[in-house]
Structure formats: C-alpha cells, structure tokens
Coordinates of C-alpha atoms and ligand atoms in Angstrom, one line a residue:
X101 CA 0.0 0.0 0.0
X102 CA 1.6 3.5 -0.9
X103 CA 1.7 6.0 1.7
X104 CA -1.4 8.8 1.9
X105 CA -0.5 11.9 0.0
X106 CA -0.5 14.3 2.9
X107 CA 0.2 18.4 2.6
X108 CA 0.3 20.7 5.5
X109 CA -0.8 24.1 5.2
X110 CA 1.9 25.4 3.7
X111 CA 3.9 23.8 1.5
X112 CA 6.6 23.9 -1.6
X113 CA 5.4 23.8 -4.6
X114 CA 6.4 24.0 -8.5
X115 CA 4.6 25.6 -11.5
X116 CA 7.0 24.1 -14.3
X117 CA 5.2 25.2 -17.4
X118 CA 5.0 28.9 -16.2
X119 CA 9.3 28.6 -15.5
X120 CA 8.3 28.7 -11.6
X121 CA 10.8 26.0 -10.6
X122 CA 9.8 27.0 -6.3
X123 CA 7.1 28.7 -4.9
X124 CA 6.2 28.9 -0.8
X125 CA 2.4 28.1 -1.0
X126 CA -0.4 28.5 1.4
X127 CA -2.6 25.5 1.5
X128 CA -6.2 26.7 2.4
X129 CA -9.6 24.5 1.6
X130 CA -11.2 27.3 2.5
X131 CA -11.1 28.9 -0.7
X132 CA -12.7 27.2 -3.7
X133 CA -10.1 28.7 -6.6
X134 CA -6.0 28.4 -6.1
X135 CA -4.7 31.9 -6.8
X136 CA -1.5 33.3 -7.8
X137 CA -0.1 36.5 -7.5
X138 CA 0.8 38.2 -10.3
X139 CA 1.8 41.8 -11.7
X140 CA 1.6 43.4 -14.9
X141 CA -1.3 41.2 -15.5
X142 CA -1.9 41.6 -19.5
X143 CA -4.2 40.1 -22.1
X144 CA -3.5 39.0 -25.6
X145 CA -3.8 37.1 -28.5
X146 CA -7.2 36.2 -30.9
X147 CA -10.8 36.3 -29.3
X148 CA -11.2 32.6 -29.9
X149 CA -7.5 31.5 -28.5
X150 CA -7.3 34.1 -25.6
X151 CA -3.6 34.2 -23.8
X152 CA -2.4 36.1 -20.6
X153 CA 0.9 37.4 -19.8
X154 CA 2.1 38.0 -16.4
X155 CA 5.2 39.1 -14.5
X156 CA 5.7 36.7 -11.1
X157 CA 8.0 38.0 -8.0
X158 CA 8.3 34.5 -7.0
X159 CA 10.3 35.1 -3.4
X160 CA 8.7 37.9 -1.9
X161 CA 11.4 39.9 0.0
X162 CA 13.3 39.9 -3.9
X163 CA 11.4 42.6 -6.2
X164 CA 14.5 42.2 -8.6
X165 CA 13.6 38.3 -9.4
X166 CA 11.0 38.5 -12.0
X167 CA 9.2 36.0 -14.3
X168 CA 7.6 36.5 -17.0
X169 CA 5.1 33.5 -17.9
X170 CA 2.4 33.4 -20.1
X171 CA -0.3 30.8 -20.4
X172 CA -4.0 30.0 -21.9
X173 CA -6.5 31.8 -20.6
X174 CA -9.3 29.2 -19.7
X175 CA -12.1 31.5 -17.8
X176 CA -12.7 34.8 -16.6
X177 CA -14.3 34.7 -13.3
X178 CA -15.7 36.6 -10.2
X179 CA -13.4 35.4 -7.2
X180 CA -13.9 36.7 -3.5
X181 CA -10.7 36.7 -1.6
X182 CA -10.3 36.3 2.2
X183 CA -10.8 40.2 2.4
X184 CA -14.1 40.1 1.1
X185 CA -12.7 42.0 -2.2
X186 CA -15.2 40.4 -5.3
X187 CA -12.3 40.9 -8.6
X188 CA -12.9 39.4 -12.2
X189 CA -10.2 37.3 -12.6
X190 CA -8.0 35.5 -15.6
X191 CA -7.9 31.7 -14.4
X192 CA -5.1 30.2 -16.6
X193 CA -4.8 25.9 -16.6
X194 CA -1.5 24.7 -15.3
X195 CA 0.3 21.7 -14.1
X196 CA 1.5 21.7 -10.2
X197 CA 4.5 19.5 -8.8
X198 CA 4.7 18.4 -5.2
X199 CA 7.1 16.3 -4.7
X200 CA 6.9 13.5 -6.9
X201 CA 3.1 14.6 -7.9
X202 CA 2.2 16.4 -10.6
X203 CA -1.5 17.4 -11.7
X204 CA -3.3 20.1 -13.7
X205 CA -5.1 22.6 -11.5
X206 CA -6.7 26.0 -12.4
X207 CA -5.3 29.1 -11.6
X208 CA -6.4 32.3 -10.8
X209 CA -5.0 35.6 -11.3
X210 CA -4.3 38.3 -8.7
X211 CA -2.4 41.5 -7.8
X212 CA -2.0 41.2 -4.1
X213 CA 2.0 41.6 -4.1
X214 CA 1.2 42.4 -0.1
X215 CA 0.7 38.5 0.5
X216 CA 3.7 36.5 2.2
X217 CA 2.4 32.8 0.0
X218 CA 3.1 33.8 -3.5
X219 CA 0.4 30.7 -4.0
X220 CA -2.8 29.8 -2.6
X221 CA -3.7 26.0 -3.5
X222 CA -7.7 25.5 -3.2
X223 CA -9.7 23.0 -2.5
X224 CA -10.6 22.8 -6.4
X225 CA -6.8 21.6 -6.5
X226 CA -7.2 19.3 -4.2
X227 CA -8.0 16.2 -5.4
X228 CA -9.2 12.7 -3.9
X229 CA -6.2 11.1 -3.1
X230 CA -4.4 14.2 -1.4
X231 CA -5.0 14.8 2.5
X232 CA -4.5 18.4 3.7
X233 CA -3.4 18.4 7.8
X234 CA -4.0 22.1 8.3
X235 CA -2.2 21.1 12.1
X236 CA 0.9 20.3 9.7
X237 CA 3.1 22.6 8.0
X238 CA 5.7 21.0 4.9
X239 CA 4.7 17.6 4.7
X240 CA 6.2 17.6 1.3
X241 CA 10.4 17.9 -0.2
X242 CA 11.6 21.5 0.6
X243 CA 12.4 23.8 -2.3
X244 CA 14.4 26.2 -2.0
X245 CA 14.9 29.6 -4.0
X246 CA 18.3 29.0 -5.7
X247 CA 16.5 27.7 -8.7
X248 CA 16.2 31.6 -9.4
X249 CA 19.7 32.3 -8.8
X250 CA 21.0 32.0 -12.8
X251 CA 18.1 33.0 -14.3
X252 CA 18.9 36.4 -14.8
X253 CA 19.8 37.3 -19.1
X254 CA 19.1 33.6 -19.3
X255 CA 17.9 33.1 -23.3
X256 CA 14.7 31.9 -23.5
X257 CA 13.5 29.3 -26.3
X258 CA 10.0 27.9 -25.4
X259 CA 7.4 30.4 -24.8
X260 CA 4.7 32.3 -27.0
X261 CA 6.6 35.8 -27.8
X262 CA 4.4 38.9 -28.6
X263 CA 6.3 40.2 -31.8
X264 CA 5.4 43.2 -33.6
X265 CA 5.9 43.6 -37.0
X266 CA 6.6 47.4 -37.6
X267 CA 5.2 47.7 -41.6
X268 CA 3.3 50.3 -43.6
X269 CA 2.3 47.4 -45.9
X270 CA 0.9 44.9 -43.5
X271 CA -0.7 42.8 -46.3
X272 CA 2.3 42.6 -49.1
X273 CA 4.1 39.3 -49.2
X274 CA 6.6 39.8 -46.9
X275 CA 4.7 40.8 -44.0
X276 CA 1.8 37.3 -45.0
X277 CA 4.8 35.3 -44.6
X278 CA 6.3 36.8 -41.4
X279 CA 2.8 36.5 -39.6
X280 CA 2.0 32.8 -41.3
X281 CA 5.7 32.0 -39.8
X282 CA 5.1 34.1 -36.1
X283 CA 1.8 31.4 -36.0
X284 CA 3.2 28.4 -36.7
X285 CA 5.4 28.7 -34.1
X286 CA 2.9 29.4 -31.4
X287 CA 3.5 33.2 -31.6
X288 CA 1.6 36.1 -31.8
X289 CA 2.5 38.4 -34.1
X290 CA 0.4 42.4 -34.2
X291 CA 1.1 44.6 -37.3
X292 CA 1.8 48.0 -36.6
X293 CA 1.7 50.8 -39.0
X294 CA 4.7 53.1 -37.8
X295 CA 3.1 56.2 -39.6
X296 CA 1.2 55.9 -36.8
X297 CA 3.3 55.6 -33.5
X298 CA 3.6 57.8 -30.9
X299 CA 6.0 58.2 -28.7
X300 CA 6.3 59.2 -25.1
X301 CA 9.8 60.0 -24.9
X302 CA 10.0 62.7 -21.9
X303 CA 8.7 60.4 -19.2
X304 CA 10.8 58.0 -16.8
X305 CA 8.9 54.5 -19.0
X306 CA 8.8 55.5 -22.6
X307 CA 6.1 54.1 -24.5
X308 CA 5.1 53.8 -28.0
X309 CA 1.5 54.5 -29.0
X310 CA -0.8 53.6 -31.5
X311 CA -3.4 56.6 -32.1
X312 CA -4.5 57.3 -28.7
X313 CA -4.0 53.9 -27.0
X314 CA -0.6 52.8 -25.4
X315 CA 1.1 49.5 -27.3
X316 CA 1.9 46.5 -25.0
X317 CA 5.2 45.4 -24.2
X318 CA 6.5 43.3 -27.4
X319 CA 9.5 40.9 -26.5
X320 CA 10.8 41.3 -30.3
X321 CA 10.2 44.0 -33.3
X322 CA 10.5 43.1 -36.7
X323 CA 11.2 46.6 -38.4
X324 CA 10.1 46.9 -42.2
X325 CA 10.7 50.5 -42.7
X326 CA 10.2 51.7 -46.4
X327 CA 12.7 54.2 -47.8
X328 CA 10.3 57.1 -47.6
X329 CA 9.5 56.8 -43.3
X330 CA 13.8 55.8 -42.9
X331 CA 13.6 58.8 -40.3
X332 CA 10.5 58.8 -38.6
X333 CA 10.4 54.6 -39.0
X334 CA 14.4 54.9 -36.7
X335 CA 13.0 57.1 -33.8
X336 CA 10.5 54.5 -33.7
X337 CA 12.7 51.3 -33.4
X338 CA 14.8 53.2 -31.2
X339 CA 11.8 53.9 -29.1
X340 CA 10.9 50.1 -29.0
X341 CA 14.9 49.8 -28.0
X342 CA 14.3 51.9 -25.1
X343 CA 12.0 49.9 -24.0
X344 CA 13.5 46.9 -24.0
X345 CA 12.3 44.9 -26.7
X346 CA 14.7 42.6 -29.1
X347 CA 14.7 44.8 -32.4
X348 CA 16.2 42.1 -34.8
X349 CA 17.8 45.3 -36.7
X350 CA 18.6 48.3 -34.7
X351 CA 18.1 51.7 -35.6
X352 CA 20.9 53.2 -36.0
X353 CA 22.2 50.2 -38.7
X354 CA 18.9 51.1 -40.5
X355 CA 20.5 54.2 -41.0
X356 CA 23.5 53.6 -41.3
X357 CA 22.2 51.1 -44.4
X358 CA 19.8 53.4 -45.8
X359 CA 22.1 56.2 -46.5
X360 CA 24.0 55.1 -49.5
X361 CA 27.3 57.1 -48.6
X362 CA 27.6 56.5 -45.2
X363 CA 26.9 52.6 -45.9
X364 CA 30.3 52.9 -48.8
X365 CA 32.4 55.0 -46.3
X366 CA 31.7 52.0 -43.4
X367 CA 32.1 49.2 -45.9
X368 CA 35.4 51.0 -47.1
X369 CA 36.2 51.6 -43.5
X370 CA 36.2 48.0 -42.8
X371 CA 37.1 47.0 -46.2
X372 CA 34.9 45.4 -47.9
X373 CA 35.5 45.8 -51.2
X374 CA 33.0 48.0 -53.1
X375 CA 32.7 49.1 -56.6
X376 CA 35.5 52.5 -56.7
X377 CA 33.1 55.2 -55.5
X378 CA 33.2 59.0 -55.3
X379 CA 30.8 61.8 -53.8
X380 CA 31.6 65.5 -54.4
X381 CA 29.6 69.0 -53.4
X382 CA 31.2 71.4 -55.8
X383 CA 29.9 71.4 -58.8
X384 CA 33.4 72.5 -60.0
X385 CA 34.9 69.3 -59.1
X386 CA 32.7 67.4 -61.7
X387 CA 35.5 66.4 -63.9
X388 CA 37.6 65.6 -61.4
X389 CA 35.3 63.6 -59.8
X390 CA 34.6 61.9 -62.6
X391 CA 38.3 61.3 -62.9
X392 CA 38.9 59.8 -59.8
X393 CA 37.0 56.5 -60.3
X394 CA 38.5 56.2 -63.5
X395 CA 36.4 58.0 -65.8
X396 CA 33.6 56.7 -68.4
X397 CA 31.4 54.4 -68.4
X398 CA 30.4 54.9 -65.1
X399 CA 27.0 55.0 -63.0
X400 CA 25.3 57.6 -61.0
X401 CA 23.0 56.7 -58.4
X402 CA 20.5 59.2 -56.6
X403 CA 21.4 59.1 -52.7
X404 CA 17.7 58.3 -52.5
X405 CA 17.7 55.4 -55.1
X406 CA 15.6 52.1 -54.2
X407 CA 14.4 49.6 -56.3
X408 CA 17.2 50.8 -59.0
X409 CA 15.1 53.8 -59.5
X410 CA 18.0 56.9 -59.7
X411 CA 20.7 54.2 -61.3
X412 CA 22.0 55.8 -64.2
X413 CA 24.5 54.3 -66.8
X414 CA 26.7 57.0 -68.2
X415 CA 29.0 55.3 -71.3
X416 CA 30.7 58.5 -72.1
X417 CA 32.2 61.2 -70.4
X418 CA 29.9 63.2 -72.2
X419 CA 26.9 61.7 -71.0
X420 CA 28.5 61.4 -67.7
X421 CA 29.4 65.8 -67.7
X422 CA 25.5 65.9 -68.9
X423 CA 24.5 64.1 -65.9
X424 CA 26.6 65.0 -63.4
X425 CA 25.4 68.6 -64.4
X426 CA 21.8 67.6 -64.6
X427 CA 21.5 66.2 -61.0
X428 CA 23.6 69.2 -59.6
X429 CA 21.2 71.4 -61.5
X430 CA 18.1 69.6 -59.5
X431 CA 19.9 69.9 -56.4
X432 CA 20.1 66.3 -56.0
X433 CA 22.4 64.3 -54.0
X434 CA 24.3 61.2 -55.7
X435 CA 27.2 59.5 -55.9
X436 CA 29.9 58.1 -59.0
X437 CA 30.6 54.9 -59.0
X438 CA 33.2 52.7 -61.5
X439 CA 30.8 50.6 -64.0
X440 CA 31.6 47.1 -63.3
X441 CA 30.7 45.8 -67.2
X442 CA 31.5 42.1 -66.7
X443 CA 28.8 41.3 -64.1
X444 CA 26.9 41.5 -67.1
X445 CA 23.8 42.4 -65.6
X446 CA 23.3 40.3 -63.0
X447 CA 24.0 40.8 -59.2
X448 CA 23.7 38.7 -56.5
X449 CA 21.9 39.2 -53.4
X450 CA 22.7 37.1 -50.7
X451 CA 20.2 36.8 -47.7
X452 CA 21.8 37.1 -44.0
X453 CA 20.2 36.3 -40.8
X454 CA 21.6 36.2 -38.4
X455 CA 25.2 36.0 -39.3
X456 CA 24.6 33.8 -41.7
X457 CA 23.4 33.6 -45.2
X458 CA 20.9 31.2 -45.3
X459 CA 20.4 31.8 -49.1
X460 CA 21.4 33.6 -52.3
X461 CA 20.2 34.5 -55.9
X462 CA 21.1 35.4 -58.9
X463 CA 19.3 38.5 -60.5
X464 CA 19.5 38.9 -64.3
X465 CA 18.8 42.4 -65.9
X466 CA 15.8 42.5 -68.6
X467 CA 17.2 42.8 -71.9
X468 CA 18.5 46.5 -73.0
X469 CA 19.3 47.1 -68.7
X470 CA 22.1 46.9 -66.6
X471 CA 20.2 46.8 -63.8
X472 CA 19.1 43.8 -62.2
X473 CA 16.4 44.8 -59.5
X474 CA 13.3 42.5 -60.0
X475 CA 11.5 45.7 -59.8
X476 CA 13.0 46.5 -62.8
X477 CA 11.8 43.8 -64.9
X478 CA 14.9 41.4 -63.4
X479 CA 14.8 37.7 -63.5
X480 CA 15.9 35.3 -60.9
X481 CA 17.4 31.9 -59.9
X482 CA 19.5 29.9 -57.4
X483 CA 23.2 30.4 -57.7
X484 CA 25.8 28.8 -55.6
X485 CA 28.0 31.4 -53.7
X486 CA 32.2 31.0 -53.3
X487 CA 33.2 30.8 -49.8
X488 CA 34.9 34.6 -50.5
X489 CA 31.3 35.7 -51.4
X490 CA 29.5 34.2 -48.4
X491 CA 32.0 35.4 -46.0
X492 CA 31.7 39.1 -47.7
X493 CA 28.1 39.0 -47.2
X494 CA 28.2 38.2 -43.7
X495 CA 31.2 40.5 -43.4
X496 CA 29.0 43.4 -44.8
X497 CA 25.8 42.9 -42.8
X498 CA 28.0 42.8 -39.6
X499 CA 30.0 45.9 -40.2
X500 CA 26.5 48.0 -40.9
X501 CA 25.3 46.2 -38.1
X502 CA 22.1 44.3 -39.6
X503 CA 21.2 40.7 -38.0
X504 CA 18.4 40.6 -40.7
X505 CA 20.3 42.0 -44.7
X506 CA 20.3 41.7 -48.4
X507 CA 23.3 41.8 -49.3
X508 CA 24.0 42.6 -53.1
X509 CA 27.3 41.7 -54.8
X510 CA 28.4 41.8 -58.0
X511 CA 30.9 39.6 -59.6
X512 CA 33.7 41.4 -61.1
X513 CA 37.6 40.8 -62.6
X514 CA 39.1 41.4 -59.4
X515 CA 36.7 39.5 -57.3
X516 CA 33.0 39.9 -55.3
X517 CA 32.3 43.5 -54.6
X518 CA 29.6 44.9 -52.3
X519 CA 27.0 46.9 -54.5
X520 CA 24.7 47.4 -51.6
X521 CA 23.3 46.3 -48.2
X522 CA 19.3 46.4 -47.6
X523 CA 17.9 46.4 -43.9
X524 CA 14.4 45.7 -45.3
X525 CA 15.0 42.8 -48.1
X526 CA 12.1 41.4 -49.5
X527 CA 10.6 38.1 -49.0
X528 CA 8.9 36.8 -52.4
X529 CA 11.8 36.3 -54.7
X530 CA 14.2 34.7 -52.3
X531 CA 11.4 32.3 -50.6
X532 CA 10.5 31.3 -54.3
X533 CA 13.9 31.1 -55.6
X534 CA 15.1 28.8 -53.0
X535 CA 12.3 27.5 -51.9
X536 CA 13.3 28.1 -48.0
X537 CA 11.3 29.5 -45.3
X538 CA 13.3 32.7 -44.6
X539 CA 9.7 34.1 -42.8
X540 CA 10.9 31.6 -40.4
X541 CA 14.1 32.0 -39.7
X542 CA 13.7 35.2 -39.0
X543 CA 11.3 35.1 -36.0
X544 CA 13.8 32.0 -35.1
X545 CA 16.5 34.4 -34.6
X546 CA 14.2 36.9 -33.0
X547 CA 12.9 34.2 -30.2
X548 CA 16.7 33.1 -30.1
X549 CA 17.3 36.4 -29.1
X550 CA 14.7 37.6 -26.6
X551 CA 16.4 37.9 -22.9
X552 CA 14.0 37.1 -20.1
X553 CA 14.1 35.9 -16.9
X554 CA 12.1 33.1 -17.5
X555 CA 13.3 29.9 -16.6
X556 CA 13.2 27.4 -19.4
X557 CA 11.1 24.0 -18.4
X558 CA 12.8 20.8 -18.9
X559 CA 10.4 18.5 -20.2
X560 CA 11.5 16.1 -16.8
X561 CA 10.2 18.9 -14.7
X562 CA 6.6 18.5 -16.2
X563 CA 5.9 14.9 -16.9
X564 CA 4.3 13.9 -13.7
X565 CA 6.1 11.1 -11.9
X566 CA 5.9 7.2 -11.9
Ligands
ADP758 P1 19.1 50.5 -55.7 O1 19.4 50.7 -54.3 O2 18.3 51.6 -56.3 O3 18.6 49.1 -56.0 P2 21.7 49.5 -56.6 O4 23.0 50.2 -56.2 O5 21.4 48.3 -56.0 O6 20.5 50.6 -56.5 O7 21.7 49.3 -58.2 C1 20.6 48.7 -58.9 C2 21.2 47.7 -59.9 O8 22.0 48.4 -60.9 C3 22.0 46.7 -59.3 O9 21.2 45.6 -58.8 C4 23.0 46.3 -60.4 O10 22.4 45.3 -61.2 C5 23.1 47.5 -61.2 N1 24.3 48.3 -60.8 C6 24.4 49.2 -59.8 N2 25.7 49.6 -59.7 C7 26.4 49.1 -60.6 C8 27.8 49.1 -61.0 N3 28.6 50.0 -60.3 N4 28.2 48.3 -62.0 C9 27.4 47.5 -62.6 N5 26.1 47.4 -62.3 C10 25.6 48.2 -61.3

C-alpha cells in the first residue's frame, strides 16, 4: 500500500510550465479557486484563442527576481478573496508539482503583491487522493529559492513571444509570410503601421502608442521601414529599444544602411571591397570627380535610389558631364561609381540572418538594362555562392550592423564586390527562388534572441512522476 499523500498548510510547490521552478504556497480548503499572484497582468492574443501574460516575483522579499510567464487563458471569473474583495479574474490551466506529484489545477489571477504565499492552493486543486493536515506545515520535499539564482539574461526558447511587425504594408508578401511563420510557431504576431506611433519620450517608462491607446510590451520587433518613413520609422525602433524589446535590426544600422554614402564610407572603413566610388559637393569638381573613379562608363546613383530607380548608366564622359550637371542642377544628391561591365547584368543578393546567409540568388537584368532589381523587370534563380562571397556577405551585414540583410554583390575581374546592403530585403523572390522559409528563420533568430528571466522548463520537470 503507498503511503497517503499528505500536505500541510503550507507547503513547496512547482509551476514548471510557467518557469516557476519553487514557490512557498499556502494550503487553504477554504477557498474554492487556487490563486497566484501576479503583476503586470496583461491580455493577448485572438478572441477565440485568448492568452495572458504575467510578471511573477516568486520570493517575496526579492522585487529584482522576475518571471515572465504566459499561459492560456481558460475562464474569466468573479473570485472573492479572504478580504471580502469580489475581482474578475483571468484563471489560466496549469500543471502543479509536489514532490513527486504532478497534476493540472486551475489558476487564478491576482495582484496582491502584499501576500507573504506567493500561491494559494484550493480546495478545487485538491483532489481525492491528497490529504491536507492544516495542524501540519511542509509535509512535502523542501524547495528552495536557488533555482532563481541563474536566471537572470538567461535566453529563452520555449514560450509564445508577442512580436510586432513594424510595416506600412501589412498585407504585401513579406509581411503574410512573417505572420504565417510568427503562427506556426505558437507566436503572436500584431502589425503595426509606424506612420502611426507615438512616442512618449520625456517620461521616466517610454512608450510607443498607436493613435490614442498605449502598445503593450513586445519581447521582439520586426522593423520593415520603407525608404520614404527611414527617419521617422528609426525614432521608432529606437523607441521600441528603449523599451527593451529585441529589435532584430537596430536603428541606428537602419541608417547607417539606408544612407547610400555612409553605408560605402563604413564598408570602405572595414574593407569590404566596393565598386571605386566618389561623392563631391562642388559642382566645379565634376571632372575631377569623374576622374577619380577612373572615368567613363560609369553609373550615378540618386542618394535616394531604391528599387534601381535613380541608377543611371553614363557610357561617355559626355553623357557622364551631362548628368553630373543635370542632377547638380536639381539639387540632388548622388554619388559616382566605377561601372563594373562584366557582371553583365546580373548581381547577386545574398540573404543574412543572423550572421549567416541562409540563401542567395542570382538576378538577371531584362534585356536593353544593366540593372538587375526585380522591380526593374529582373529575372531570378539559385546560384551557388564561393566561400569569399558568403564570408563578404556576412562580413558586410555585420560591419553595418544588420542581423536581418540583403546583401548585393556583383561579380567582377578582381573578385565579389559589395554593391549594396538592404535592412528591409524582400521576401517573395528569395522564398520562391530557394524554396526556404526565410519568414521563419527570421522570427527563429528573434525568439533566439529575446532575454528574459524566464526559466526554461525541462520537459523532466513537467511529466508527472511514476
Ligand atoms: P538601388 O538601391 O536603387 O537598388 P543599386 O545600387 O542596388 O541601387 O543598383 C541597382 C542595380 O544596378 C544593381 O542591382 C545592379 O544590377 C546595377 N548596378 C548598380 N551599380 C552598378 C555598378 N557599379 N556596376 C554595374 N552594375 C551596377
């Protein structure tokens, strides 16, 4: 015959799933509902699949230990505590471990940080076979608080994140596929236009907010920013920084990225070898300029330029002295670049995440172009990168400081050259031309990436016993 299952009225107990390795609980069959207290008690997710996040100070006299958890929301209901207080609470479903025992109990929710049992286990929790001694205090194995003690910056792997996907085009391919991915990994993923953040910068917690209503705390941000929000799109990634969510690229290397001659002058810094590239202010220095990269043919490109749209092929110095006039006459800012003739066309853009490039294709000019952009009419297919190529694109996202890049090279005489590096790459043509799921590997790296102080289950910890 096994021994009786017997708990005092207080005892140590476990919450695996929610990373709560030891909790002090009070064992009362008095109250109906087991409660745990919580802060920063916060709702998410779809109407139909309802989540709850929630921060834990499981030892009381240690505000600095904190948990996040986050669980299923299974009811909302009216509980009356020992004070009489009526509160509609979230009651989550959860496994509990005493001892050797583990079960799945209901949970309730509650803000009572004032409470000395971070855990109240009720009678609903208290099945058949358990017998509660209220004479009896710690019938069960101690616990002890140590479990917390190397949590702290501890990476995180196996929870739902709340990512925000920072996009003025929520519905284009890239931004489907980055939600479809979020999903199928359990996490929930919220659009966000950033035309239309706020921020609240002045105040000791910064927020961002969306019209009139403050966001929620987002564990990772997935920036998108299109070429014309690069400046208002960076205040608000830095924002989200402030705050201290995981922005898989950072603000400053959007910048750095989107500003075509800052992003040569750091490449060049660091070299990485680039096509020969000048930039002058003077319009009496046109020749010269021209000159220094070696004359005719040569290309201009519009500081502004995306999608290949102020690329300009001059084949003459002539046509190059029309141009460079041209473009000084409009006030524009561009630079000169040496025409690399033998990549005939084509360029190569080389997806990183991550450190890595985790694929690459070839981009073919249409007929009558030199450039390859598949927004100008390019074509596209799988190419197989050199080791020297691979380690230049990783090389070049690093030095601009993008985890998430497009890296474009261009095959010339004297080896791969950096043409340009993209802190927004599009989705469509790479995913089609490899056939990968980049979507996915790009929330990977963002949920590889997301401190917390949540402790990480081991799947031994849940499985009950025996
Ligand atoms: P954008 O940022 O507008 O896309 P890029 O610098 O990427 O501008 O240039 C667009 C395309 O023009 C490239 O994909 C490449 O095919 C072609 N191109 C650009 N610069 C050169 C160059 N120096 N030599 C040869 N081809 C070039």
């Amino acid at each position: 015959m096994t021994a009786p299952f017997v708990l005092g009225w207080e005892e140590w107990v476990a919450l695996p799933e929610l990373g709560l390795p030891a909790l002090k609980a009070k064992v009362d069959t008095g109250a109906r509902t087991s409660a745990l207290h919580a802060f920063a008690i916060e709702p998410f997710g779809p109407a139909e699949r309802p989540k709850v996040r929630f921060g834990v100070h499981p030892v009381p006299e240690r505000k600095d230990i904190e948990v996040y958890c986050s669980a299923n929301v299974i009811d909302r209901r009216e509980v009356t505590s020992s004070n009489g207080e009526t509160e509609l609470r979230y009651v989550i479903g959860s496994h509990l471990k005493i001892g050797d025992h583990v079960w799945p109990i209901e949970v309730s929710l509650t803000n009572r940080e004032t409470m000395s049992y971070r855990m109240l286990i009720g009678r609903q929790a208290i099945s058949g076979d358990v017998m509660v001694n209220p004479g009896l205090s710690f019938q069960q194995p101690i616990l002890d608080y140590s479990a917390y003690d190397d949590i702290a910056g501890r990476p995180i792997a196996r929870r739902t994140l709340r990512i925000c996907l920072l996009t003025r085009e929520p519905g284009n391919y890239s931004g489907r596929r980055l939600r479809e991915a979020a999903e199928a990994r359990g996490h929930e993923l919220e659009t966000v236009d950033t035309a239309r953040c706020t921020m609240s910068i002045n105040v000791p917690a910064p927020r961002v907010h969306f019209g009139d209503q403050p966001l929620p705390f987002f564990d990772a941000v997935v920036p998108r920013i299109g070429a014309s929000m690069t400046f208002y799109g960076m205040a608000v990634v830095r924002q989200f920084e402030m705050m201290g969510c995981y922005c898989v690229n950072r603000a400053d290397a959007i910048g750095v990225a989107r500003d075509k001659l800052l992003a040569h002058q750091t490449l060049a810094r660091h070299r990485v070898p680039t096509p020969a590239t000048a930039f002058a202010h003077s319009a009496k220095d046109t020749r010269h300029l021209i000159d220094l990269i070696g004359g005719p043919p040569l290309v201009l490109k519009l500081l502004t330029s995306t999608q290949g749209k102020g690329v300009m092929l001059a084949e003459t110095r002539a046509a190059a002295l029309g141009l460079v006039d041209t473009l000084r006459g409009l006030d524009a800012n561009f630079i000169v670049q040496e025409f690399i003739a033998e990549a005939a066309g084509a360029d190569i853009r080389c997806f990183v995440v991550g450190g890595r490039v985790v694929a690459a294709m070839q981009r073919q000019a249409a007929r009558g172009d030199f450039r390859a952009n598949l927004h100008s009419g390019g074509t596209a297919e799988r190419v197989k990168l050199t080791k020297e190529e691979r380690k230049l694109a990783v090389k070049a996202a690093r030095v601009i400081g993008l985890n998430v890049a497009g890296v474009d090279l261009l095959r010339s005489k004297d080896g791969p050259k950096v043409l340009e590096v993209n802190s927004s790459p599009g989705l469509e043509g790479i995913e089609a031309v490899s056939g990968k799921d980049i979507a996915g590997m790009i929330i990977d790296h963002a949920a590889e990436n997301v401190r917390s102080l949540v402790h990480v289950p081991d799947d031994d910890d849940i499985a009950p016993a025996g």
